[in-house]
PDB file of C-alpha atoms in Angstrom:
ATOM      1  CA  MET V   1     104.722  93.275  82.574  1.00 38.00           C
ATOM      2  CA  ASP V   2     104.537  96.114  85.094  1.00 38.00           C
ATOM      3  CA  SER V   3     107.027  95.627  87.926  1.00 40.00           C
ATOM      4  CA  SER V   4     104.434  96.356  90.633  1.00 44.00           C
ATOM      5  CA  ILE V   5     103.853  92.677  91.368  1.00 43.00           C
ATOM      6  CA  SER V   6     101.303  92.169  94.136  1.00 45.00           C
ATOM      7  CA  THR V   7     102.023  90.357  97.357  1.00 47.00           C
ATOM      8  CA  LYS V   8      99.610  88.706  99.750  1.00 46.00           C
ATOM      9  CA  PHE V   9     102.133  88.366 102.570  1.00 51.00           C
ATOM     10  CA  LEU V  10     101.830  91.506 104.730  1.00 76.00           C
ATOM     11  CA  ASP V  11     103.224  89.554 107.672  1.00 83.00           C
ATOM     12  CA  VAL V  12     106.205  87.519 106.555  1.00 84.00           C
ATOM     13  CA  ASP V  13     108.068  84.526 107.923  1.00 88.00           C
ATOM     14  CA  LEU V  14     111.498  84.206 106.319  1.00 89.00           C
ATOM     15  CA  LYS V  15     114.686  82.229 106.574  1.00 91.00           C
ATOM     16  CA  LEU V  16     117.581  84.662 106.139  1.00 94.00           C
ATOM     17  CA  THR V  17     119.893  83.352 103.426  1.00 92.00           C
ATOM     18  CA  GLU V  18     122.221  86.335 103.021  1.00 92.00           C
ATOM     19  CA  ILE V  19     123.056  89.483 105.001  1.00 94.00           C
ATOM     20  CA  TYR V  20     124.524  92.493 103.204  1.00 92.00           C
ATOM     21  CA  TYR V  21     126.127  95.355 105.099  1.00 89.00           C
ATOM     22  CA  ASN V  22     128.915  97.855 104.807  1.00 86.00           C
ATOM     23  CA  PRO V  23     130.495  99.416 107.925  1.00 82.00           C
ATOM     24  CA  LYS V  24     130.276 102.829 106.219  1.00 82.00           C
ATOM     25  CA  GLU V  25     126.585 102.537 105.295  1.00 88.00           C
ATOM     26  CA  VAL V  26     123.560 102.832 107.577  1.00 91.00           C
ATOM     27  CA  LEU V  27     121.207 100.472 105.718  1.00 94.00           C
ATOM     28  CA  VAL V  28     121.480  96.747 106.452  1.00 95.00           C
ATOM     29  CA  LYS V  29     120.065  94.593 103.657  1.00 94.00           C
ATOM     30  CA  PHE V  30     119.187  90.922 103.497  1.00 95.00           C
ATOM     31  CA  GLN V  31     117.942  88.154 101.274  1.00 92.00           C
ATOM     32  CA  GLY V  32     115.414  85.671 102.595  1.00 92.00           C
ATOM     33  CA  GLN V  33     113.321  82.676 101.624  1.00 88.00           C
ATOM     34  CA  TYR V  34     109.619  82.255 102.368  1.00 80.00           C
ATOM     35  CA  SER V  35     108.344  79.448 104.560  1.00 70.00           C
ATOM     36  CA  THR V  36     108.541  76.006 102.909  1.00 64.00           C
ATOM     37  CA  GLU V  37     104.831  75.354 103.548  1.00 72.00           C
ATOM     38  CA  TYR V  38     104.271  76.743 100.039  1.00 74.00           C
ATOM     39  CA  GLU V  39     106.896  74.494  98.459  1.00 82.00           C
ATOM     40  CA  PHE V  40     104.327  72.388  96.568  1.00 87.00           C
ATOM     41  CA  ASP V  41     102.765  75.512  95.041  1.00 89.00           C
ATOM     42  CA  TYR V  42     106.145  76.645  93.756  1.00 89.00           C
ATOM     43  CA  HIS V  43     106.828  73.164  92.356  1.00 91.00           C
ATOM     44  CA  VAL V  44     103.549  73.215  90.411  1.00 93.00           C
ATOM     45  CA  LEU V  45     104.265  76.740  89.198  1.00 93.00           C
ATOM     46  CA  GLN V  46     107.725  75.781  87.952  1.00 94.00           C
ATOM     47  CA  ASN V  47     106.245  72.964  85.863  1.00 94.00           C
ATOM     48  CA  GLU V  48     103.588  75.297  84.469  1.00 94.00           C
ATOM     49  CA  ILE V  49     106.250  77.822  83.427  1.00 95.00           C
ATOM     50  CA  GLN V  50     107.867  75.197  81.209  1.00 95.00           C
ATOM     51  CA  GLN V  51     104.589  74.508  79.374  1.00 93.00           C
ATOM     52  CA  VAL V  52     103.187  77.978  78.670  1.00 92.00           C
ATOM     53  CA  PRO V  53     103.840  79.599  75.250  1.00 91.00           C
ATOM     54  CA  LYS V  54     106.690  82.091  75.409  1.00 90.00           C
ATOM     55  CA  VAL V  55     106.015  85.563  73.999  1.00 89.00           C
ATOM     56  CA  MET V  56     109.177  87.370  72.966  1.00 85.00           C
ATOM     57  CA  ASP V  57     108.806  91.112  73.417  1.00 81.00           C
ATOM     58  CA  SER V  58     110.678  94.087  74.828  1.00 80.00           C
ATOM     59  CA  VAL V  59     111.383  93.839  78.556  1.00 87.00           C
ATOM     60  CA  GLY V  60     112.893  96.778  80.417  1.00 87.00           C
ATOM     61  CA  SER V  61     115.161  97.090  83.424  1.00 85.00           C
ATOM     62  CA  GLY V  62     113.235  96.361  86.621  1.00 83.00           C
ATOM     63  CA  ASP V  63     110.509  94.404  84.808  1.00 87.00           C
ATOM     64  CA  PHE V  64     109.483  90.873  85.661  1.00 90.00           C
ATOM     65  CA  CYS V  65     109.923  88.266  82.959  1.00 93.00           C
ATOM     66  CA  LEU V  66     110.561  84.630  82.146  1.00 95.00           C
ATOM     67  CA  VAL V  67     114.163  83.704  81.471  1.00 95.00           C
ATOM     68  CA  GLU V  68     115.710  80.557  80.000  1.00 94.00           C
ATOM     69  CA  GLU V  69     118.916  79.057  81.332  1.00 93.00           C
ATOM     70  CA  SER V  70     120.668  78.141  78.097  1.00 84.00           C
ATOM     71  CA  ASN V  71     122.648  75.231  79.571  1.00 85.00           C
ATOM     72  CA  CYS V  72     119.613  73.212  80.613  1.00 88.00           C
ATOM     73  CA  GLY V  73     116.785  74.817  78.633  1.00 90.00           C
ATOM     74  CA  LYS V  74     114.650  75.434  81.741  1.00 94.00           C
ATOM     75  CA  TRP V  75     112.610  78.609  82.183  1.00 96.00           C
ATOM     76  CA  TYR V  76     112.344  80.557  85.451  1.00 96.00           C
ATOM     77  CA  ARG V  77     110.584  83.597  86.838  1.00 95.00           C
ATOM     78  CA  GLY V  78     112.931  86.545  87.010  1.00 93.00           C
ATOM     79  CA  ARG V  79     113.399  90.294  87.282  1.00 90.00           C
ATOM     80  CA  VAL V  80     115.704  92.284  85.005  1.00 91.00           C
ATOM     81  CA  VAL V  81     118.319  94.030  87.140  1.00 87.00           C
ATOM     82  CA  ARG V  82     120.454  95.325  84.256  1.00 88.00           C
ATOM     83  CA  LYS V  83     120.067  95.626  80.503  1.00 90.00           C
ATOM     84  CA  GLU V  84     122.925  96.515  78.179  1.00 88.00           C
ATOM     85  CA  SER V  85     122.403  96.233  74.440  1.00 84.00           C
ATOM     86  CA  ASN V  86     120.934  92.739  73.909  1.00 86.00           C
ATOM     87  CA  ILE V  87     122.373  91.237  77.110  1.00 91.00           C
ATOM     88  CA  TYR V  88     120.215  90.975  80.237  1.00 93.00           C
ATOM     89  CA  ASP V  89     121.164  90.326  83.857  1.00 93.00           C
ATOM     90  CA  VAL V  90     118.117  88.634  85.392  1.00 93.00           C
ATOM     91  CA  PHE V  91     117.628  87.844  89.077  1.00 90.00           C
ATOM     92  CA  LEU V  92     115.812  84.526  89.559  1.00 92.00           C
ATOM     93  CA  ILE V  93     113.208  85.452  92.148  1.00 90.00           C
ATOM     94  CA  ASP V  94     112.596  81.856  93.247  1.00 90.00           C
ATOM     95  CA  HIS V  95     116.238  80.746  93.370  1.00 88.00           C
ATOM     96  CA  GLY V  96     118.276  83.758  94.492  1.00 85.00           C
ATOM     97  CA  LYS V  97     120.871  83.811  91.722  1.00 87.00           C
ATOM     98  CA  THR V  98     121.458  86.025  88.669  1.00 89.00           C
ATOM     99  CA  LEU V  99     121.693  84.869  85.034  1.00 93.00           C
ATOM    100  CA  SER V 100     123.290  86.809  82.186  1.00 93.00           C
ATOM    101  CA  VAL V 101     121.520  85.915  78.945  1.00 93.00           C
ATOM    102  CA  TYR V 102     120.934  87.191  75.431  1.00 92.00           C
ATOM    103  CA  GLU V 103     117.605  88.720  74.442  1.00 91.00           C
ATOM    104  CA  ALA V 104     116.542  85.482  72.733  1.00 91.00           C
ATOM    105  CA  HIS V 105     116.264  83.836  76.163  1.00 94.00           C
ATOM    106  CA  ILE V 106     113.862  86.453  77.577  1.00 94.00           C
ATOM    107  CA  ALA V 107     110.052  86.219  77.410  1.00 93.00           C
ATOM    108  CA  CYS V 108     107.258  88.455  78.661  1.00 90.00           C
ATOM    109  CA  ALA V 109     105.640  87.552  81.967  1.00 82.00           C
ATOM    110  CA  THR V 110     101.901  87.097  82.482  1.00 85.00           C
ATOM    111  CA  GLU V 111      99.939  88.051  85.599  1.00 86.00           C
ATOM    112  CA  GLU V 112      98.855  84.447  86.209  1.00 88.00           C
ATOM    113  CA  LEU V 113     102.438  83.243  86.623  1.00 91.00           C
ATOM    114  CA  PHE V 114     103.165  85.875  89.255  1.00 87.00           C
ATOM    115  CA  GLN V 115     100.283  85.315  91.661  1.00 85.00           C
ATOM    116  CA  LEU V 116     102.657  83.583  94.066  1.00 85.00           C
ATOM    117  CA  PRO V 117     105.087  86.089  95.613  1.00 81.00           C
ATOM    118  CA  PRO V 118     108.807  85.632  94.923  1.00 85.00           C
ATOM    119  CA  LYS V 119     110.200  82.708  96.866  1.00 86.00           C
ATOM    120  CA  ILE V 120     113.423  84.645  97.416  1.00 89.00           C
ATOM    121  CA  VAL V 121     113.003  88.238  98.542  1.00 86.00           C
ATOM    122  CA  SER V 122     115.370  91.116  99.188  1.00 89.00           C
ATOM    123  CA  GLY V 123     114.828  93.631 101.944  1.00 92.00           C
ATOM    124  CA  ILE V 124     116.115  96.270 104.327  1.00 95.00           C
ATOM    125  CA  PHE V 125     115.828  96.043 108.117  1.00 96.00           C
ATOM    126  CA  ALA V 126     113.538  98.967 108.959  1.00 95.00           C
ATOM    127  CA  ASN V 127     113.773 101.728 111.560  1.00 95.00           C
ATOM    128  CA  ILE V 128     117.242 100.978 112.937  1.00 95.00           C
ATOM    129  CA  LEU V 129     120.360 103.138 112.611  1.00 93.00           C
ATOM    130  CA  PRO V 130     123.846 102.947 114.112  1.00 92.00           C
ATOM    131  CA  VAL V 131     124.441 104.796 117.372  1.00 87.00           C
ATOM    132  CA  ASN V 132     126.989 107.008 115.678  1.00 82.00           C
ATOM    133  CA  GLU V 133     127.646 107.466 111.975  1.00 81.00           C
ATOM    134  CA  THR V 134     128.627 103.856 111.255  1.00 88.00           C
ATOM    135  CA  TRP V 135     127.868 100.403 112.609  1.00 93.00           C
ATOM    136  CA  SER V 136     130.318  99.135 115.208  1.00 93.00           C
ATOM    137  CA  PRO V 137     132.204  95.817 114.767  1.00 93.00           C
ATOM    138  CA  LYS V 138     130.000  94.347 117.501  1.00 95.00           C
ATOM    139  CA  ALA V 139     126.865  95.322 115.588  1.00 94.00           C
ATOM    140  CA  LEU V 140     128.225  93.837 112.353  1.00 94.00           C
ATOM    141  CA  ASN V 141     128.951  90.581 114.184  1.00 95.00           C
ATOM    142  CA  TYR V 142     125.326  90.544 115.309  1.00 96.00           C
ATOM    143  CA  PHE V 143     124.042  90.960 111.752  1.00 96.00           C
ATOM    144  CA  THR V 144     126.404  88.236 110.502  1.00 95.00           C
ATOM    145  CA  ALA V 145     125.004  85.815 113.094  1.00 96.00           C
ATOM    146  CA  LEU V 146     121.477  86.303 111.713  1.00 96.00           C
ATOM    147  CA  LYS V 147     122.253  84.275 108.581  1.00 94.00           C
ATOM    148  CA  ASP V 148     120.253  81.019 108.345  1.00 93.00           C
ATOM    149  CA  LEU V 149     117.903  82.112 111.143  1.00 94.00           C
ATOM    150  CA  ARG V 150     114.123  82.405 110.756  1.00 93.00           C
ATOM    151  CA  ILE V 151     112.594  85.818 111.341  1.00 92.00           C
ATOM    152  CA  LYS V 152     109.079  87.214 111.468  1.00 92.00           C
ATOM    153  CA  GLY V 153     108.369  90.745 110.378  1.00 92.00           C
ATOM    154  CA  TYR V 154     105.898  93.212 108.947  1.00 91.00           C
ATOM    155  CA  ILE V 155     106.148  94.839 105.539  1.00 90.00           C
ATOM    156  CA  GLU V 156     106.165  98.632 105.948  1.00 90.00           C
ATOM    157  CA  ALA V 157     106.702  99.375 102.261  1.00 88.00           C
ATOM    158  CA  ILE V 158     107.609  97.705  98.984  1.00 84.00           C
ATOM    159  CA  LEU V 159     110.381  99.656  97.320  1.00 83.00           C
ATOM    160  CA  GLN V 160     111.727  99.643  93.790  1.00 75.00           C
ATOM    161  CA  HIS V 161     112.501  96.175  92.394  1.00 70.00           C
ATOM    162  CA  GLN V 162     110.285  94.591  95.071  1.00 74.00           C
ATOM    163  CA  THR V 163     112.719  95.315  97.891  1.00 83.00           C
ATOM    164  CA  LEU V 164     110.858  94.963 101.194  1.00 88.00           C
ATOM    165  CA  LEU V 165     111.197  97.521 103.960  1.00 92.00           C
ATOM    166  CA  LEU V 166     110.746  95.031 106.781  1.00 94.00           C
ATOM    167  CA  ASP V 167     110.158  95.751 110.462  1.00 94.00           C
ATOM    168  CA  VAL V 168     111.533  92.781 112.423  1.00 95.00           C
ATOM    169  CA  PRO V 169     110.626  93.231 116.123  1.00 95.00           C
ATOM    170  CA  LYS V 170     113.220  90.702 117.343  1.00 95.00           C
ATOM    171  CA  VAL V 171     116.061  92.430 115.486  1.00 95.00           C
ATOM    172  CA  THR V 172     114.890  95.887 116.558  1.00 95.00           C
ATOM    173  CA  SER V 173     114.674  94.942 120.245  1.00 95.00           C
ATOM    174  CA  ASP V 174     118.094  93.238 120.157  1.00 96.00           C
ATOM    175  CA  ILE V 175     119.724  96.257 118.528  1.00 95.00           C
ATOM    176  CA  VAL V 176     118.327  98.620 121.165  1.00 94.00           C
ATOM    177  CA  GLU V 177     118.782  96.377 124.222  1.00 94.00           C
ATOM    178  CA  LEU V 178     122.378  95.488 123.309  1.00 95.00           C
ATOM    179  CA  ASN V 179     123.107  99.158 122.566  1.00 94.00           C
ATOM    180  CA  LEU V 180     124.218  98.256 119.044  1.00 94.00           C
ATOM    181  CA  GLY V 181     122.054 100.905 117.418  1.00 94.00           C
ATOM    182  CA  LYS V 182     118.990 103.064 117.904  1.00 93.00           C
ATOM    183  CA  LEU V 183     115.353 103.053 116.881  1.00 93.00           C
ATOM    184  CA  VAL V 184     113.947 105.869 114.734  1.00 91.00           C
ATOM    185  CA  ASP V 185     110.395 106.598 113.633  1.00 89.00           C
ATOM    186  CA  GLY V 186     109.125 105.062 110.414  1.00 88.00           C
ATOM    187  CA  ASP V 187     108.682 108.343 108.506  1.00 86.00           C
ATOM    188  CA  THR V 188     112.251 109.419 109.141  1.00 87.00           C
ATOM    189  CA  PHE V 189     113.646 106.026 108.200  1.00 91.00           C
ATOM    190  CA  ARG V 190     111.670 105.867 104.961  1.00 88.00           C
ATOM    191  CA  LEU V 191     112.984 109.313 104.047  1.00 86.00           C
ATOM    192  CA  ILE V 192     116.557 108.142 104.659  1.00 86.00           C
ATOM    193  CA  VAL V 193     115.988 105.041 102.516  1.00 88.00           C
ATOM    194  CA  GLU V 194     114.452 107.132  99.748  1.00 84.00           C
ATOM    195  CA  MET V 195     117.380 109.524  99.662  1.00 82.00           C
ATOM    196  CA  LEU V 196     120.039 106.816  99.880  1.00 82.00           C
ATOM    197  CA  THR V 197     118.521 104.602  97.211  1.00 75.00           C
ATOM    198  CA  GLU V 198     117.980 107.542  94.837  1.00 60.00           C
ATOM    199  CA  CYS V 199     121.658 108.548  95.028  1.00 43.00           C
ATOM    200  CA  PRO V 200     123.510 105.335  95.973  1.00 42.00           C
ATOM    201  CA  LYS V 201     126.893 106.527  94.693  1.00 40.00           C
ATOM    202  CA  GLU V 202     126.942 109.740  96.723  1.00 38.00           C
ATOM    203  CA  PRO V 203     128.499 109.842 100.213  1.00 37.00           C
ATOM    204  CA  LEU V 204     125.944 109.824 103.020  1.00 35.00           C
ATOM    205  CA  CYS V 205     126.880 113.348 104.071  1.00 32.00           C
ATOM    206  CA  LYS V 206     125.954 114.652 100.615  1.00 33.00           C
ATOM    207  CA  GLN V 207     122.634 112.833 100.448  1.00 34.00           C
ATOM    208  CA  MET V 208     121.406 113.729 103.882  1.00 32.00           C
ATOM    209  CA  PRO V 209     123.167 116.007 106.408  1.00 34.00           C
ATOM    210  CA  ASP V 210     124.481 114.252 109.490  1.00 37.00           C
ATOM    211  CA  LEU V 211     121.394 113.065 111.326  1.00 35.00           C
ATOM    212  CA  LEU V 212     123.086 113.349 114.684  1.00 32.00           C
ATOM    213  CA  GLN V 213     124.885 116.684 114.692  1.00 31.00           C
ATOM    214  CA  LYS V 214     125.174 119.433 112.084  1.00 34.00           C
ATOM    215  CA  LYS V 215     125.247 123.222 111.863  1.00 33.00           C
ATOM    216  CA  TYR V 216     122.273 124.953 110.258  1.00 33.00           C
ATOM    217  CA  THR V 217     121.066 128.531 110.019  1.00 36.00           C
ATOM    218  CA  SER V 218     118.092 129.305 112.220  1.00 36.00           C
ATOM    219  CA  SER V 219     116.010 130.321 109.201  1.00 39.00           C
ATOM    220  CA  THR V 220     116.330 126.731 107.913  1.00 38.00           C
ATOM    221  CA  LEU V 221     115.515 125.086 111.228  1.00 37.00           C
ATOM    222  CA  PHE V 222     112.007 126.430 111.619  1.00 39.00           C
ATOM    223  CA  ASN V 223     110.815 126.883 108.064  1.00 44.00           C
ATOM    224  CA  THR V 224     107.288 125.497 108.336  1.00 44.00           C
ATOM    225  CA  GLY V 225     106.031 126.758 104.981  1.00 49.00           C
ATOM    226  CA  SER V 226     102.504 128.122 104.842  1.00 49.00           C
ATOM    227  CA  GLU V 227     101.160 126.164 107.811  1.00 50.00           C
ATOM    228  CA  PRO V 228      99.889 128.381 110.655  1.00 50.00           C
ATOM    229  CA  GLU V 229     101.955 128.356 113.823  1.00 47.00           C
ATOM    230  CA  GLN V 230     100.320 127.082 116.959  1.00 52.00           C
ATOM    231  CA  PRO V 231     100.515 129.539 119.894  1.00 56.00           C
ATOM    232  CA  ILE V 232     101.653 126.848 122.320  1.00 52.00           C
ATOM    233  CA  LEU V 233     104.543 125.853 120.050  1.00 52.00           C
ATOM    234  CA  GLN V 234     105.509 129.515 119.626  1.00 57.00           C
ATOM    235  CA  SER V 235     105.965 129.871 123.359  1.00 58.00           C
ATOM    236  CA  LEU V 236     108.015 126.667 123.609  1.00 62.00           C
ATOM    237  CA  GLN V 237     110.375 127.282 120.719  1.00 66.00           C
ATOM    238  CA  PRO V 238     113.786 128.729 121.583  1.00 72.00           C
ATOM    239  CA  HIS V 239     114.502 132.301 120.519  1.00 72.00           C
ATOM    240  CA  LEU V 240     117.171 132.294 117.814  1.00 74.00           C
ATOM    241  CA  SER V 241     118.699 135.100 115.803  1.00 73.00           C
ATOM    242  CA  VAL V 242     118.390 135.058 112.020  1.00 74.00           C
ATOM    243  CA  GLY V 243     121.663 134.065 110.379  1.00 73.00           C
ATOM    244  CA  GLY V 244     123.049 132.452 113.527  1.00 76.00           C
ATOM    245  CA  LEU V 245     124.574 128.957 113.642  1.00 83.00           C
ATOM    246  CA  GLU V 246     123.445 126.251 116.045  1.00 79.00           C
ATOM    247  CA  LYS V 247     124.358 122.616 116.597  1.00 80.00           C
ATOM    248  CA  VAL V 248     121.219 120.484 116.526  1.00 77.00           C
ATOM    249  CA  ARG V 249     120.071 116.896 116.743  1.00 72.00           C
ATOM    250  CA  ILE V 250     117.440 115.942 114.155  1.00 71.00           C
ATOM    251  CA  SER V 251     114.827 113.898 116.009  1.00 69.00           C
ATOM    252  CA  MET V 252     112.371 113.331 113.156  1.00 68.00           C
ATOM    253  CA  ALA V 253     112.240 114.096 109.440  1.00 66.00           C
ATOM    254  CA  VAL V 254     109.179 114.170 107.199  1.00 61.00           C
ATOM    255  CA  SER V 255     110.860 115.521 104.053  1.00 60.00           C
ATOM    256  CA  PRO V 256     114.151 117.237 103.161  1.00 59.00           C
ATOM    257  CA  SER V 257     112.489 120.610 103.844  1.00 58.00           C
ATOM    258  CA  ARG V 258     110.473 119.652 106.934  1.00 67.00           C
ATOM    259  CA  PHE V 259     112.071 118.153 110.018  1.00 70.00           C
ATOM    260  CA  TYR V 260     112.166 118.495 113.798  1.00 73.00           C
ATOM    261  CA  CYS V 261     115.313 119.067 115.802  1.00 75.00           C
ATOM    262  CA  GLN V 262     116.678 119.779 119.266  1.00 76.00           C
ATOM    263  CA  LEU V 263     119.342 122.290 120.258  1.00 80.00           C
ATOM    264  CA  LEU V 264     122.379 120.447 121.603  1.00 79.00           C
ATOM    265  CA  THR V 265     123.084 123.329 123.958  1.00 78.00           C
ATOM    266  CA  GLN V 266     119.812 122.504 125.702  1.00 78.00           C
ATOM    267  CA  GLN V 267     120.285 118.720 125.698  1.00 78.00           C
ATOM    268  CA  MET V 268     121.020 118.490 129.418  1.00 80.00           C
ATOM    269  CA  GLU V 269     117.979 120.607 130.298  1.00 79.00           C
ATOM    270  CA  LEU V 270     115.814 118.442 128.049  1.00 77.00           C
ATOM    271  CA  ASP V 271     117.102 115.231 129.667  1.00 79.00           C
ATOM    272  CA  ILE V 272     116.342 116.623 133.140  1.00 84.00           C
ATOM    273  CA  LEU V 273     112.861 117.715 132.020  1.00 80.00           C
ATOM    274  CA  THR V 274     112.159 114.310 130.476  1.00 78.00           C
ATOM    275  CA  ALA V 275     113.265 112.496 133.639  1.00 81.00           C
ATOM    276  CA  HIS V 276     111.127 114.824 135.781  1.00 81.00           C
ATOM    277  CA  MET V 277     108.049 114.297 133.598  1.00 82.00           C
ATOM    278  CA  SER V 278     108.553 110.514 133.666  1.00 79.00           C
ATOM    279  CA  SER V 279     108.820 110.611 137.472  1.00 80.00           C
ATOM    280  CA  ILE V 280     105.559 112.576 137.759  1.00 81.00           C
ATOM    281  CA  LEU V 281     103.823 110.142 135.406  1.00 75.00           C
ATOM    282  CA  GLN V 282     104.973 107.132 137.438  1.00 73.00           C
ATOM    283  CA  HIS V 283     103.778 108.679 140.707  1.00 73.00           C
ATOM    284  CA  SER V 284     100.390 109.513 139.214  1.00 69.00           C
ATOM    285  CA  LYS V 285      99.643 105.867 138.327  1.00 60.00           C
TER     286      LYS V 285
END
């Protein structure tokens, strides 16, 4: 079965069962369980899984399948997370644990048995990053305290292996208000996730240059490709010499070759300008 299982829960209500973080990584992951109001549906589905004929066929890594627990003979819905020779590691999507079984205990999945979304889901808290390069101990304590709490969020994207990119307003507001981290735009965050999940074994600095402060040549900073320059932006852009080095703060990224940044040497001027503009806006209301 294709691993692009559909989901009808764009807005989700979850109980957080596990929180996964590493002080040296910027992504905070979690495992959660859907609301128990669907418990009867899952119970009926589990009984149906036991009765349907099992079709033994090739199942690849990342695919959804049915898997038998050899000790009790029960079948479950699962997703193959690793395949080596004839041994499969299968994550039970309704129970949150992983089974290692031989190929004889794997069966193909049918669309009908996967109409209900996984009862246990994995995800990444969207659009939040540490203030500096790593999460502080105080921030990690906050994430630890989230375990067993109920959260409501909005699915921004469904990544590989059905990992949800979940925007949780309560978590986002806490992180910002408590000064534990910062909020970034969705496009930039999705780019970071894409680059980190594509090369998970590489250090962050090799996957994506320091998002806060890094030296770049001026020819790299304003490479806009074939798009025409707007006159107003031309007049506002700083004048830089080709081949020079500048310290910048990346404020938004659309792709590895297209991003927006601010000169750190002009940070104070920008802060003053922003405060002045905000003051004018308040007085005009």
